[in-house]
Short mmCIF file of C-alpha atoms in Angstrom, two decimals:
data_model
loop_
_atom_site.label_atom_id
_atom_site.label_comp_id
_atom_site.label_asym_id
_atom_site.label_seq_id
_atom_site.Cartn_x
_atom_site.Cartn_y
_atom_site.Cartn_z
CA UNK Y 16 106.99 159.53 58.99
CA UNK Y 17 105.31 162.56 57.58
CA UNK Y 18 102.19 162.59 54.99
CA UNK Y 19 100.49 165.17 53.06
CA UNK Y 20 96.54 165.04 53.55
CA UNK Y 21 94.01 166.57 51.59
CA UNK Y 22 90.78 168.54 53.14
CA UNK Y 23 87.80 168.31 49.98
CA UNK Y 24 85.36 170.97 50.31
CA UNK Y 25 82.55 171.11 48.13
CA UNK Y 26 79.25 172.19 47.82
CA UNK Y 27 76.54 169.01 47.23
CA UNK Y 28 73.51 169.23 45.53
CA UNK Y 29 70.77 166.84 45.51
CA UNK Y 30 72.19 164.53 42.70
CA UNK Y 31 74.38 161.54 44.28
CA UNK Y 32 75.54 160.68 40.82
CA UNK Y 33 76.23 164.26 40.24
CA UNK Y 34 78.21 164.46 43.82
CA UNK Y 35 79.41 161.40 43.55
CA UNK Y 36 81.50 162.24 39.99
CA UNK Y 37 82.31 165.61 41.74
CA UNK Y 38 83.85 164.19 44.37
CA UNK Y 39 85.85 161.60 42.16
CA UNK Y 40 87.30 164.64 40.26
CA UNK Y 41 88.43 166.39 43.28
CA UNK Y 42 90.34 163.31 45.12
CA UNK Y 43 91.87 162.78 41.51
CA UNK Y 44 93.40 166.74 42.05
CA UNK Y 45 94.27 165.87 45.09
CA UNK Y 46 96.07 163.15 44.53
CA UNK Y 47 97.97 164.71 41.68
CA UNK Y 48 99.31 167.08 44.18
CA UNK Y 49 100.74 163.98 46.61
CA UNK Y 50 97.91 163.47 49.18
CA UNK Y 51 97.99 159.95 50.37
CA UNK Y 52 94.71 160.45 52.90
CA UNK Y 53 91.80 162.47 51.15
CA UNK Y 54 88.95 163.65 53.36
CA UNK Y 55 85.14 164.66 52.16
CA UNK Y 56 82.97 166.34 53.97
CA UNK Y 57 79.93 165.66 55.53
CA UNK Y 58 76.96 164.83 53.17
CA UNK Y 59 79.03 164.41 50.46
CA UNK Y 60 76.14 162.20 48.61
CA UNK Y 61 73.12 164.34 48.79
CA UNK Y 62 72.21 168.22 50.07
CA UNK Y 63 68.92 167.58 50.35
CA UNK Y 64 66.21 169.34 52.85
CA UNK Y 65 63.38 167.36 51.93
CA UNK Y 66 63.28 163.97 53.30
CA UNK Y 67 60.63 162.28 51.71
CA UNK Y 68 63.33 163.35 48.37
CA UNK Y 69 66.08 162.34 49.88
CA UNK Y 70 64.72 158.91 51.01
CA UNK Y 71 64.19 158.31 47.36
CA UNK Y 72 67.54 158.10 46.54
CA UNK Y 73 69.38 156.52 49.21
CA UNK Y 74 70.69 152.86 49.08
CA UNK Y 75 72.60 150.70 51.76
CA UNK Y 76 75.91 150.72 52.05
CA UNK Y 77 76.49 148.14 48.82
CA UNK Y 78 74.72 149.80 46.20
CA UNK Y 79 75.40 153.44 47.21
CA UNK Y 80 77.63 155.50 44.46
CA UNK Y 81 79.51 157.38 47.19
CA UNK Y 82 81.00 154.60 48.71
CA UNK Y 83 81.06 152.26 45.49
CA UNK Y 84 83.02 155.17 43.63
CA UNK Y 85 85.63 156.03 47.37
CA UNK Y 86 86.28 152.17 47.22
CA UNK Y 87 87.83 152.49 43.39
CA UNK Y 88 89.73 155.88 43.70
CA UNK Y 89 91.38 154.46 46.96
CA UNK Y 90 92.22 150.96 45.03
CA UNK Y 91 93.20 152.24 41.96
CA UNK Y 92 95.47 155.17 43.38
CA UNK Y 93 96.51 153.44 46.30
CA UNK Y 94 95.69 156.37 49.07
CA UNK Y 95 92.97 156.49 52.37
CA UNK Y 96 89.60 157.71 50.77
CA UNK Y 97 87.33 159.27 53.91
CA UNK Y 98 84.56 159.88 53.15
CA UNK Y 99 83.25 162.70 55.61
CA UNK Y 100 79.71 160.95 55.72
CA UNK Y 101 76.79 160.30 53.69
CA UNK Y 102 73.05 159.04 53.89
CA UNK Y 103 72.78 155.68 53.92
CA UNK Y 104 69.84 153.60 54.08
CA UNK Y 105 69.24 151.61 57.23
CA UNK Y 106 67.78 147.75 57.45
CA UNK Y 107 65.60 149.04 59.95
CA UNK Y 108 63.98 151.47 57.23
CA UNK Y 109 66.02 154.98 59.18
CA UNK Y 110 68.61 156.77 57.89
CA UNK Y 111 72.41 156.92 58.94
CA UNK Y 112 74.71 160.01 58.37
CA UNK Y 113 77.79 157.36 58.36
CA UNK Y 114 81.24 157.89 57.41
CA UNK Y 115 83.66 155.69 55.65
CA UNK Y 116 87.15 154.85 55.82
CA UNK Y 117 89.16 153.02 52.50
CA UNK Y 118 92.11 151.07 52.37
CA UNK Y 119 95.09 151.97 49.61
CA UNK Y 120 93.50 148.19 48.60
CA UNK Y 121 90.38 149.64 48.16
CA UNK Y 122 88.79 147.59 51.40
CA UNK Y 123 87.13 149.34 53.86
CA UNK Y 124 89.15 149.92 57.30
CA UNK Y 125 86.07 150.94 59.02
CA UNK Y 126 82.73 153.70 59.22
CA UNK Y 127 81.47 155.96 61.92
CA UNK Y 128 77.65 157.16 62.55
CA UNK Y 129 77.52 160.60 63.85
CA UNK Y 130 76.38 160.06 67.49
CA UNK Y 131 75.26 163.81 68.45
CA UNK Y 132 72.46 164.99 66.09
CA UNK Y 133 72.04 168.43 65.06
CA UNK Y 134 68.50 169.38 67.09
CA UNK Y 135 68.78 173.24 67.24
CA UNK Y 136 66.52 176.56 67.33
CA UNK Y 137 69.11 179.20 65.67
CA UNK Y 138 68.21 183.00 66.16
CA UNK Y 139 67.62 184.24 62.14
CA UNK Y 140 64.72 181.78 62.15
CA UNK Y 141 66.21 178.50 61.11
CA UNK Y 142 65.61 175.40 62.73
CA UNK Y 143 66.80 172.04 62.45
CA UNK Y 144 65.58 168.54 63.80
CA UNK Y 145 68.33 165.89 62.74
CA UNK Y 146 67.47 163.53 64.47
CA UNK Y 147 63.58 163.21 63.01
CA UNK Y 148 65.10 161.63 59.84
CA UNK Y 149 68.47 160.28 61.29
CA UNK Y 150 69.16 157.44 63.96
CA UNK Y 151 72.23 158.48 65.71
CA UNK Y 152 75.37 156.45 66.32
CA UNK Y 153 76.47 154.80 69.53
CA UNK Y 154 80.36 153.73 68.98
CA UNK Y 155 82.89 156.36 68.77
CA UNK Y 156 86.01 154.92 66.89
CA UNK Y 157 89.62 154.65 66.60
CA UNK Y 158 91.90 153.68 63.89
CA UNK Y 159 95.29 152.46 63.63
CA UNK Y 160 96.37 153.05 60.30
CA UNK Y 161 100.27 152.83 58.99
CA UNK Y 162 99.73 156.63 59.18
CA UNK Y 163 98.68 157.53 61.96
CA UNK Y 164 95.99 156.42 64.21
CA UNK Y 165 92.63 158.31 63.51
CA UNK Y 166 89.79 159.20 65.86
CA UNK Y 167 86.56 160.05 63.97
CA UNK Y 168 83.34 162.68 64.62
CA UNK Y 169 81.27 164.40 62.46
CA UNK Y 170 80.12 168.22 62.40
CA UNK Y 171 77.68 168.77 65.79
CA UNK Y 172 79.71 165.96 66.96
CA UNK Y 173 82.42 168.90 67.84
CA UNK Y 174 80.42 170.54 70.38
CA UNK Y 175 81.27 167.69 72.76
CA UNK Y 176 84.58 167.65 73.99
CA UNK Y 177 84.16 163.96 75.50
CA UNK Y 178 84.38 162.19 72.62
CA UNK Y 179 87.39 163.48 71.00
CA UNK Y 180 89.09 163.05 75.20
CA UNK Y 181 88.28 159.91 74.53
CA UNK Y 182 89.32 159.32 71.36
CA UNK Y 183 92.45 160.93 72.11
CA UNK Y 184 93.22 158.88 74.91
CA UNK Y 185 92.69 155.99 72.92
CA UNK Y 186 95.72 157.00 70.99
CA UNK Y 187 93.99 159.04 68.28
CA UNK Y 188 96.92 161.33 66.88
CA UNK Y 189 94.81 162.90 64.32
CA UNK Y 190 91.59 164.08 64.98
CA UNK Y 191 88.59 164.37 61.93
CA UNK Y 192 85.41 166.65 61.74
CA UNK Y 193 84.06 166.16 58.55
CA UNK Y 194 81.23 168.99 58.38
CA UNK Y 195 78.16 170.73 56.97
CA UNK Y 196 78.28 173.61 59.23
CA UNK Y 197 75.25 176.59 58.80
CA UNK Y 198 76.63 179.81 58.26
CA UNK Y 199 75.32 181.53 61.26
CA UNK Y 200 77.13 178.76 63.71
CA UNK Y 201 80.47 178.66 61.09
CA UNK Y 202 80.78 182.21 61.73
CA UNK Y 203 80.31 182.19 65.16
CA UNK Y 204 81.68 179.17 66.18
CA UNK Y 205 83.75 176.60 63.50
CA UNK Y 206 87.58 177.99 64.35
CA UNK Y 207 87.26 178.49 67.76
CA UNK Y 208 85.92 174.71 68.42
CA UNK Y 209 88.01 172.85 65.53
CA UNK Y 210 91.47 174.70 67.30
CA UNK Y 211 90.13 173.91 71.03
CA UNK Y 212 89.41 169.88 69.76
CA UNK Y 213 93.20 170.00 68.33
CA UNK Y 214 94.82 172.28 71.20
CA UNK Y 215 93.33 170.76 74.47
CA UNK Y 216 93.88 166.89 72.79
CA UNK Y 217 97.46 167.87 71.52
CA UNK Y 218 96.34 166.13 68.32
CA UNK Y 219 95.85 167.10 64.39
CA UNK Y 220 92.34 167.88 63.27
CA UNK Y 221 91.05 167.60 59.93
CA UNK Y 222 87.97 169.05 58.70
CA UNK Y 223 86.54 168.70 55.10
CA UNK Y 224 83.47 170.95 54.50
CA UNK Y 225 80.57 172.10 52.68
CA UNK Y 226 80.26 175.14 51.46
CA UNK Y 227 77.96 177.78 49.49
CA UNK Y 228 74.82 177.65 48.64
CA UNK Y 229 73.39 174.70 47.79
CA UNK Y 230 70.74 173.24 45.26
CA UNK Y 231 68.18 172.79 47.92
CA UNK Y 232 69.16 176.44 49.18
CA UNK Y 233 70.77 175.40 52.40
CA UNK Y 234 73.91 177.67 52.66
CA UNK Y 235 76.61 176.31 54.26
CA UNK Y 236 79.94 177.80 56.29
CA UNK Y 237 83.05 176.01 54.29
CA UNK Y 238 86.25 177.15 55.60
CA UNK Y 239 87.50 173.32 55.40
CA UNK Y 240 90.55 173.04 57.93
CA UNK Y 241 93.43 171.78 58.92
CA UNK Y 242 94.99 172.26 62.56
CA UNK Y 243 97.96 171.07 64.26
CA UNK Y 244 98.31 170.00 67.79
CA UNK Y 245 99.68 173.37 69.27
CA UNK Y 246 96.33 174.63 67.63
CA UNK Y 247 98.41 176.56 64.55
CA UNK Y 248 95.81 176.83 61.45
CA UNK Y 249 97.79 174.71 58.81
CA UNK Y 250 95.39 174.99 56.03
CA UNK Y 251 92.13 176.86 55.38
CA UNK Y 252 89.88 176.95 52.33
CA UNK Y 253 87.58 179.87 51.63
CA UNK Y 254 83.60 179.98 52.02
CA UNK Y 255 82.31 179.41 48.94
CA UNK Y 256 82.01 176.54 46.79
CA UNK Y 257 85.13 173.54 45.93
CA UNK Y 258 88.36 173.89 46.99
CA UNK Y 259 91.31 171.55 48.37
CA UNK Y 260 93.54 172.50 51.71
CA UNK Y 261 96.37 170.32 51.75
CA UNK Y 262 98.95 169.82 54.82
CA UNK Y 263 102.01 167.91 55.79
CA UNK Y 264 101.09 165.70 58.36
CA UNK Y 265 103.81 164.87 60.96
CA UNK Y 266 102.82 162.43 63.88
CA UNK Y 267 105.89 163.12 65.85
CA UNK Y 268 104.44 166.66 66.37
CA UNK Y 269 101.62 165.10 68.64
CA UNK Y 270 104.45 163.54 70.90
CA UNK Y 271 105.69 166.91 70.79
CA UNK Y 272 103.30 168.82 72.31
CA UNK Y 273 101.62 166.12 74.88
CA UNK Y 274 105.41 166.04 76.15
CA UNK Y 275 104.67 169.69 76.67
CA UNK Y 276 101.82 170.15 78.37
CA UNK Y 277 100.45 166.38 79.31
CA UNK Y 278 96.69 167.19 80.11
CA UNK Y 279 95.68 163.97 79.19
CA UNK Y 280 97.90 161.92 81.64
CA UNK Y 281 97.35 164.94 83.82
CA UNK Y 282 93.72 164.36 84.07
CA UNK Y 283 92.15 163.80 87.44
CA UNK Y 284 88.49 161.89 88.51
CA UNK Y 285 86.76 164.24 90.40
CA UNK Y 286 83.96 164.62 92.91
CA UNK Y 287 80.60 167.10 92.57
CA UNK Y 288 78.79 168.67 94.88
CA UNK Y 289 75.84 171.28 94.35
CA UNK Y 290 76.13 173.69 97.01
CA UNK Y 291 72.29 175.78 97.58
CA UNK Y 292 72.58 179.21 98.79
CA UNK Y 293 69.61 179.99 101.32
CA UNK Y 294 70.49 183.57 101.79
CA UNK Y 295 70.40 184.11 98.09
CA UNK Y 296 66.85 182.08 98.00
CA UNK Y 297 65.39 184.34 100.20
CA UNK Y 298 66.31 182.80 103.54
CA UNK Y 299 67.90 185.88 104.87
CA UNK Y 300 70.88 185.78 107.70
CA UNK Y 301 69.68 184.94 110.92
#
């Protein structure tokens, strides 16, 4: 049975009160429009470069406004609320960028921690060292939903193939990359690895993003997407600022094309060996 899902993009500030009632406004539009699963992207709480800032206004998980405010709008409009990620505040005194996943009954189904962090040199100058602030995730995650079943990731996250393989093999049918990608890697790089996630995993991918420039100045890459499994673009917002990218979602369409081409069944262990050249090394032929 088909489904039309919603992509949010938006474009945070430092606020959480101010995100959190811009996000509420946007799954309200999109909901007015028939989605029954609405996606945020990543950071929806908080834009925020400096950390000492940001840790002043993050809460755990029960007192946080992002995920107090995706629990209502899922109960009282009875449709999946994911929330891309946000910060959350740790026992342990770190931080988690952790994603959320609401029930039409306004319970939460489950949340992901983004396992890969963004630790990067980029060539204009910028450079960015997730994982001083952020304790990275260890569980990657499936979930069966009356949907679809759902595999999970956020932004860096899609640099590693692995995890959405396995995901995928798992029996993920739909594939998500909520996101905060720069603008230097977005225009390099965002298509090319969202449609090789949903291509070489015969799946649907859906990724909410951030986009514009932001409050703290960060500029972000937007172009929030959403792919079938043959790797056809479905949807795809523009680069600046809030938009919604809606899609009809058809599961059947996965069956389709793993019938087609069956890498994952196809899938072989393999063997490595390192072979050293001596010639090339300076060993010369005898």
């Amino acid at each position: 049975m088909s489904f039309k899902a919603a992509a949010i993009q938006m474009c945070s500030g430092t606020d959480p009160k101010t995100n959190a009632e811009t996000m509420e406004r946007l799954i309200r539009e999109a909901v007015s429009q028939g989605a029954v699963y609405v996606q945020t992207p990543e950071m929806t709480g908080a834009i925020q470069k400096d950390r000492a800032a940001l840790k002043a206004v993050l809460k755990d998980e029960k007192g946080d406004i992002v995920v107090l405010t995706a629990a209502k709008l899922a109960r009282e409009l009875g449709i999946y609320v994911h929330v891309g990620s946000t910060a959350i505040a740790r026992p342990d005194g770190k931080i988690a960028n952790r994603g959320f996943l609401f029930a039409p009954d306004g319970e939460r189904i489950c949340t992901y921690d983004k396992i890969h962090m963004f630790d990067v040199d980029l060539d204009n100058g910028e450079s960015w060292r997730e994982s001083s602030a952020y304790e990275p995730g260890t569980q990657a995650r499936v979930a069966e939903l009356p949907l679809a079943t759902f595999g999970f990731a956020i932004c860096y996250d899609v640099r590693f193939p692995s995890l959405f393989r396995t995901e995928a093999v798992a029996g993920a049918e739909i594939l998500t990359v909520p996101a905060a990608f720069t603008r230097q890697t977005g225009e390099a790089h965002w298509e090319v690895l969202l449609r090789a996630r949903a291509i070489e995993n015969g799946a649907f991918l859906i990724a909410a993003a951030q986009a514009g420039t932001h409050e703290d100045g960060r500029e972000t890459f937007g172009h929030s997407m959403i792919i079938d499994p043959w790797g056809n673009v479905l949807a795809v917002a523009g680069g600046e600022g809030e938009e919604i990218v809606f899609a009809d979602i058809d599961p059947s369409a996965v069956t389709a094309a793993r019938s087609k081409i069956p890498n994952l069944k196809n899938a072989r262990d393999f063997n490595l060996d390192t072979v050293k050249n001596a010639a090339a090394a300076g060993g010369g032929l005898q």
